[in-house]
Short mmCIF file of C-alpha atoms in Angstrom, two decimals:
data_model
loop_
_atom_site.label_atom_id
_atom_site.label_comp_id
_atom_site.label_asym_id
_atom_site.label_seq_id
_atom_site.Cartn_x
_atom_site.Cartn_y
_atom_site.Cartn_z
CA UNK A 22 14.13 27.36 29.31
CA UNK A 23 12.67 29.31 26.38
CA UNK A 24 11.81 27.61 23.13
CA UNK A 25 14.74 28.04 20.78
CA UNK A 26 17.38 27.03 23.28
CA UNK A 27 19.58 24.23 22.04
CA UNK A 28 21.80 22.05 24.19
CA UNK A 29 24.64 20.48 22.26
CA UNK A 30 25.54 18.12 25.10
CA UNK A 31 25.40 14.41 24.36
CA UNK A 32 22.41 12.38 25.51
CA UNK A 33 22.33 10.33 28.68
CA UNK A 34 23.03 6.76 27.61
CA UNK A 35 20.36 4.21 28.48
CA UNK A 36 20.19 0.44 28.63
CA UNK A 37 17.44 -1.52 26.92
CA UNK A 38 16.30 1.22 24.57
CA UNK A 39 14.82 0.56 21.13
CA UNK A 40 17.59 0.35 18.54
CA UNK A 41 17.48 0.53 14.76
CA UNK A 42 18.74 -2.64 13.09
CA UNK A 43 20.66 -0.83 10.36
CA UNK A 44 23.98 0.47 11.66
CA UNK A 45 24.77 2.70 8.67
CA UNK A 46 23.18 4.04 5.50
CA UNK A 47 19.44 4.33 4.94
CA UNK A 48 16.81 3.07 7.34
CA UNK A 49 13.87 1.19 5.84
CA UNK A 50 14.09 -1.64 3.31
CA UNK A 51 10.57 -2.23 1.96
CA UNK A 52 8.71 0.00 -0.48
CA UNK A 53 6.18 1.09 2.14
CA UNK A 54 8.74 2.07 4.77
CA UNK A 55 10.85 3.86 2.14
CA UNK A 56 7.78 5.84 1.05
CA UNK A 57 7.44 7.08 4.61
CA UNK A 58 11.16 7.85 4.89
CA UNK A 59 11.12 9.71 1.55
CA UNK A 60 8.41 12.00 2.91
CA UNK A 61 10.40 12.57 6.08
CA UNK A 62 13.69 13.30 4.32
CA UNK A 63 12.04 15.60 1.79
CA UNK A 64 10.57 18.02 4.32
CA UNK A 65 12.87 17.82 7.35
CA UNK A 66 16.21 19.40 8.24
CA UNK A 67 19.03 17.10 7.13
CA UNK A 68 21.24 17.86 10.11
CA UNK A 69 18.64 16.95 12.68
CA UNK A 70 17.67 13.88 10.67
CA UNK A 71 21.28 12.76 10.84
CA UNK A 72 21.34 13.21 14.63
CA UNK A 73 17.95 11.47 14.81
CA UNK A 74 19.38 8.43 13.00
CA UNK A 75 22.24 8.38 15.53
CA UNK A 76 19.72 8.49 18.42
CA UNK A 77 17.75 5.64 16.82
CA UNK A 78 20.89 3.52 16.43
CA UNK A 79 22.14 4.24 19.96
CA UNK A 80 18.88 3.12 21.58
CA UNK A 81 17.84 6.52 22.97
CA UNK A 82 14.15 5.86 22.22
CA UNK A 83 12.65 4.23 25.31
CA UNK A 84 9.18 3.38 24.01
CA UNK A 85 6.83 3.79 21.05
CA UNK A 86 3.07 3.34 21.29
CA UNK A 87 0.98 3.41 18.09
CA UNK A 88 -2.79 3.91 18.21
CA UNK A 89 -5.25 5.06 15.52
CA UNK A 90 -4.18 8.54 14.43
CA UNK A 91 -1.40 8.91 16.99
CA UNK A 92 2.09 7.73 17.93
CA UNK A 93 3.46 8.52 21.39
CA UNK A 94 7.07 7.91 22.37
CA UNK A 95 9.61 8.64 25.08
CA UNK A 96 13.16 9.65 24.11
CA UNK A 97 16.10 10.03 26.47
CA UNK A 98 18.02 13.20 25.68
CA UNK A 99 20.63 15.16 27.63
CA UNK A 100 18.27 15.88 30.54
CA UNK A 101 17.39 13.47 33.29
CA UNK A 102 13.70 13.32 32.35
CA UNK A 103 12.93 11.74 28.94
CA UNK A 104 11.24 13.90 26.34
CA UNK A 105 7.68 13.17 25.26
CA UNK A 106 7.08 12.88 21.51
CA UNK A 107 3.69 12.88 19.74
CA UNK A 108 3.08 12.33 16.00
CA UNK A 109 -0.50 12.61 14.69
CA UNK A 110 -2.17 11.82 11.38
CA UNK A 111 -5.82 11.52 10.33
CA UNK A 112 -7.47 8.24 11.32
CA UNK A 113 -10.34 7.31 9.00
CA UNK A 114 -13.79 6.61 10.42
CA UNK A 115 -15.85 3.44 10.07
CA UNK A 116 -17.74 4.64 7.00
CA UNK A 117 -14.53 5.50 5.16
CA UNK A 118 -12.94 2.17 6.04
CA UNK A 119 -16.03 0.31 4.89
CA UNK A 120 -15.62 1.91 1.45
CA UNK A 121 -11.89 1.11 1.40
CA UNK A 122 -12.49 -2.53 2.32
CA UNK A 123 -15.16 -2.94 -0.36
CA UNK A 124 -12.73 -1.55 -2.93
CA UNK A 125 -9.96 -3.92 -1.79
CA UNK A 126 -12.31 -6.91 -1.81
CA UNK A 127 -13.30 -6.10 -5.40
CA UNK A 128 -9.64 -6.51 -6.45
CA UNK A 129 -8.96 -10.23 -6.13
CA UNK A 130 -5.17 -9.88 -6.29
CA UNK A 131 -5.00 -7.12 -3.65
CA UNK A 132 -7.34 -9.05 -1.38
CA UNK A 133 -5.33 -12.27 -1.71
CA UNK A 134 -1.99 -10.57 -1.04
CA UNK A 135 -3.28 -8.77 2.04
CA UNK A 136 -4.78 -11.98 3.37
CA UNK A 137 -1.33 -13.53 2.82
CA UNK A 138 0.26 -10.77 4.92
CA UNK A 139 1.71 -8.72 2.05
CA UNK A 140 1.26 -5.06 1.14
CA UNK A 141 0.67 -4.74 -2.64
CA UNK A 142 2.21 -1.55 -4.12
CA UNK A 143 -1.02 -0.87 -6.01
CA UNK A 144 -2.90 -0.32 -2.74
CA UNK A 145 -1.56 3.23 -2.61
CA UNK A 146 -3.30 3.96 -5.93
CA UNK A 147 -6.47 2.31 -4.64
CA UNK A 148 -6.53 4.71 -1.68
CA UNK A 149 -5.85 7.67 -3.98
CA UNK A 150 -8.73 6.68 -6.28
CA UNK A 151 -11.03 6.92 -3.26
CA UNK A 152 -9.75 10.41 -2.43
CA UNK A 153 -7.75 9.40 0.66
CA UNK A 154 -4.06 8.96 1.45
CA UNK A 155 -2.39 5.78 2.64
CA UNK A 156 0.75 7.63 3.70
CA UNK A 157 0.49 11.06 5.33
CA UNK A 158 1.36 14.13 3.30
CA UNK A 159 1.97 16.12 6.48
CA UNK A 160 2.72 15.15 10.05
CA UNK A 161 1.40 16.95 13.12
CA UNK A 162 4.39 16.53 15.45
CA UNK A 163 5.42 17.79 18.86
CA UNK A 164 8.27 17.16 21.31
CA UNK A 165 8.62 18.42 24.88
CA UNK A 166 12.31 19.29 24.33
CA UNK A 167 13.43 22.96 24.11
CA UNK A 168 15.04 22.57 20.66
CA UNK A 169 13.53 24.99 18.12
CA UNK A 170 14.32 22.70 15.17
CA UNK A 171 11.45 20.95 13.46
CA UNK A 172 11.51 18.13 13.68
CA UNK A 173 14.09 17.86 16.42
CA UNK A 174 16.43 14.89 16.67
CA UNK A 175 14.09 13.22 19.18
CA UNK A 176 11.18 13.31 16.74
CA UNK A 177 13.48 12.19 13.92
CA UNK A 178 14.67 9.18 15.94
CA UNK A 179 11.08 8.11 16.61
CA UNK A 180 10.10 8.51 12.94
CA UNK A 181 13.06 6.41 11.76
CA UNK A 182 12.21 3.62 14.22
CA UNK A 183 8.58 3.88 13.18
CA UNK A 184 9.60 3.34 9.54
CA UNK A 185 11.66 0.30 10.54
CA UNK A 186 8.66 -1.12 12.41
CA UNK A 187 6.69 -0.76 9.16
CA UNK A 188 9.29 -3.07 7.59
CA UNK A 189 8.41 -5.73 10.16
CA UNK A 190 4.64 -5.28 9.95
CA UNK A 191 3.13 -3.36 7.00
CA UNK A 192 -0.27 -3.49 8.70
CA UNK A 193 0.98 -0.88 11.20
CA UNK A 194 0.62 1.67 8.38
CA UNK A 195 -3.08 0.78 8.20
CA UNK A 196 -3.45 0.59 11.98
CA UNK A 197 -2.20 4.16 12.23
CA UNK A 198 -4.99 5.09 9.82
CA UNK A 199 -7.52 3.39 12.08
CA UNK A 200 -7.70 -0.26 10.97
CA UNK A 201 -5.83 -3.02 12.77
CA UNK A 202 -4.58 -6.11 11.01
CA UNK A 203 -7.24 -8.26 12.69
CA UNK A 204 -10.06 -5.88 11.76
CA UNK A 205 -9.01 -5.57 8.12
CA UNK A 206 -8.33 -9.27 7.49
CA UNK A 207 -11.50 -10.26 9.30
CA UNK A 208 -13.52 -7.92 7.11
CA UNK A 209 -11.83 -9.11 3.90
CA UNK A 210 -12.35 -12.75 4.85
CA UNK A 211 -16.08 -12.10 5.38
CA UNK A 212 -16.46 -10.00 2.23
CA UNK A 213 -17.51 -12.12 -0.80
CA UNK A 214 -14.80 -11.87 -3.44
CA UNK A 215 -15.72 -11.09 -7.03
CA UNK A 216 -15.23 -14.15 -9.24
CA UNK A 217 -13.76 -13.10 -12.62
CA UNK A 218 -15.06 -16.36 -14.18
CA UNK A 219 -18.67 -15.77 -13.17
CA UNK A 220 -21.07 -15.32 -16.12
CA UNK A 221 -24.59 -14.02 -15.67
CA UNK A 222 -27.09 -16.85 -16.04
CA UNK A 223 -29.92 -16.20 -18.52
CA UNK A 224 -33.07 -18.26 -17.85
CA UNK A 225 -33.89 -20.65 -20.69
CA UNK A 226 -37.46 -19.31 -20.93
CA UNK A 227 -36.10 -15.82 -21.69
CA UNK A 228 -34.00 -17.15 -24.57
CA UNK A 229 -36.47 -19.66 -26.00
CA UNK A 230 -37.35 -17.50 -29.01
CA UNK A 231 -33.78 -17.23 -30.31
CA UNK A 232 -32.09 -20.22 -28.66
CA UNK A 233 -31.86 -22.15 -31.93
CA UNK A 234 -31.03 -19.15 -34.14
CA UNK A 235 -27.76 -19.64 -36.08
CA UNK A 236 -24.80 -18.12 -34.29
CA UNK A 237 -26.81 -17.03 -31.25
CA UNK A 238 -26.04 -18.20 -27.68
CA UNK A 239 -26.57 -16.79 -24.21
CA UNK A 240 -23.05 -15.30 -24.35
CA UNK A 241 -22.78 -14.48 -28.08
CA UNK A 242 -25.65 -12.31 -29.43
CA UNK A 243 -27.15 -13.19 -32.79
CA UNK A 244 -25.33 -11.81 -35.77
CA UNK A 245 -21.93 -11.55 -34.04
CA UNK A 246 -19.87 -14.41 -35.42
CA UNK A 247 -16.17 -15.04 -35.02
CA UNK A 248 -14.11 -13.35 -37.70
CA UNK A 249 -11.38 -15.51 -39.29
CA UNK A 250 -9.37 -15.44 -42.50
CA UNK A 251 -11.05 -17.66 -45.17
CA UNK A 252 -7.78 -19.48 -45.93
CA UNK A 253 -6.91 -20.03 -42.23
CA UNK A 254 -7.52 -23.80 -42.56
CA UNK A 255 -5.04 -24.04 -45.42
CA UNK A 256 -2.38 -22.26 -43.39
CA UNK A 257 -2.97 -24.40 -40.30
CA UNK A 258 -3.09 -27.68 -42.29
CA UNK A 259 -1.07 -27.13 -45.52
CA UNK A 260 -2.18 -29.45 -48.38
CA UNK A 261 0.41 -31.66 -50.08
CA UNK A 262 2.43 -30.46 -53.04
CA UNK A 263 1.46 -27.13 -54.59
CA UNK A 264 -2.31 -27.49 -54.03
CA UNK A 265 -2.37 -24.46 -51.71
CA UNK A 266 -2.21 -22.15 -54.74
CA UNK A 267 -5.40 -23.28 -56.53
CA UNK A 268 -7.29 -24.02 -53.29
CA UNK A 269 -6.86 -20.54 -51.75
CA UNK A 270 -9.15 -18.75 -54.26
CA UNK A 271 -11.72 -21.52 -53.81
CA UNK A 272 -11.79 -21.08 -50.02
CA UNK A 273 -12.10 -17.33 -50.38
CA UNK A 274 -14.96 -17.77 -52.81
CA UNK A 275 -16.80 -20.04 -50.39
CA UNK A 276 -16.38 -17.47 -47.61
CA UNK A 277 -17.82 -14.72 -49.76
CA UNK A 278 -20.72 -16.96 -50.73
#
C-alpha cells in the first residue's frame, strides 16, 4: 500500500514480547534516560507517542538489537509480518574516543564513578566541551510500516523501551556511540589517573642557592610570606584581665617593624 495509508486496526497480540516495566505515567526514571525521553517528546507527535507507549507496555516489540551507531528492532503491528525498525545516530571513531577517554581520566571523580558503574551528570558537559554530543540531537529513523506519521507508533514503542534499557545500563548510551562498557572501563583502568596531591619535585641542586633564604621553599617562592593580622595571637589566646588593650598596639608595632 502507498505511504500515507494508516490502519487503525489493533495490533496482533503476541506472547513473550518486550514489555515496559512502568504501567502508567512517564517511562524512564534516571537522569540519562529522561534526557533521551525529553528529546523524543519534544520533537515527536504526541498522539503517536501515546500509542507507542501502549505498544511498549503491551509487549508488541519482539526484539531490540543495539550496535554502534544503530538500533534494529522488530515490532508486531496489525499485519501478520512484524515491522522492521531502524534508529541511527553517529558512532564516534577510535581517535575521538581516545580524546574522550583522556578527558574522563583527567577528572578523578568522573573516572571513579564510571568505574563504579555510575553515570555522572557532568559527563554530558565533558562531551560538550570536546565538541561532541552524548545524547543525539536528531535521530535518523525508519520503519517498514505504511504509516505516514513520524515517528510512527512502532518507532515510538522501540524508543521508549530503549530509554528504559538505559535505566538498567547507562553504558548502553555510550555503546550506541561506539564504546562498550568493557572497552571504556578497560581503557580507564589502564589510563594513569591524575593525582591532585602530586607536587612537582625540584632537585636540591637547582635550589641550593636560595634553599636557606628566609621565607623561601620549593613550594613558596622567596618574598611571598603568609599574610596574617598582627594581633591574631591575642585573639586566638586572649591574655588575662584587660591586658589585650595595651598589648594590641605593641603587637602591631612589632609587625610594622
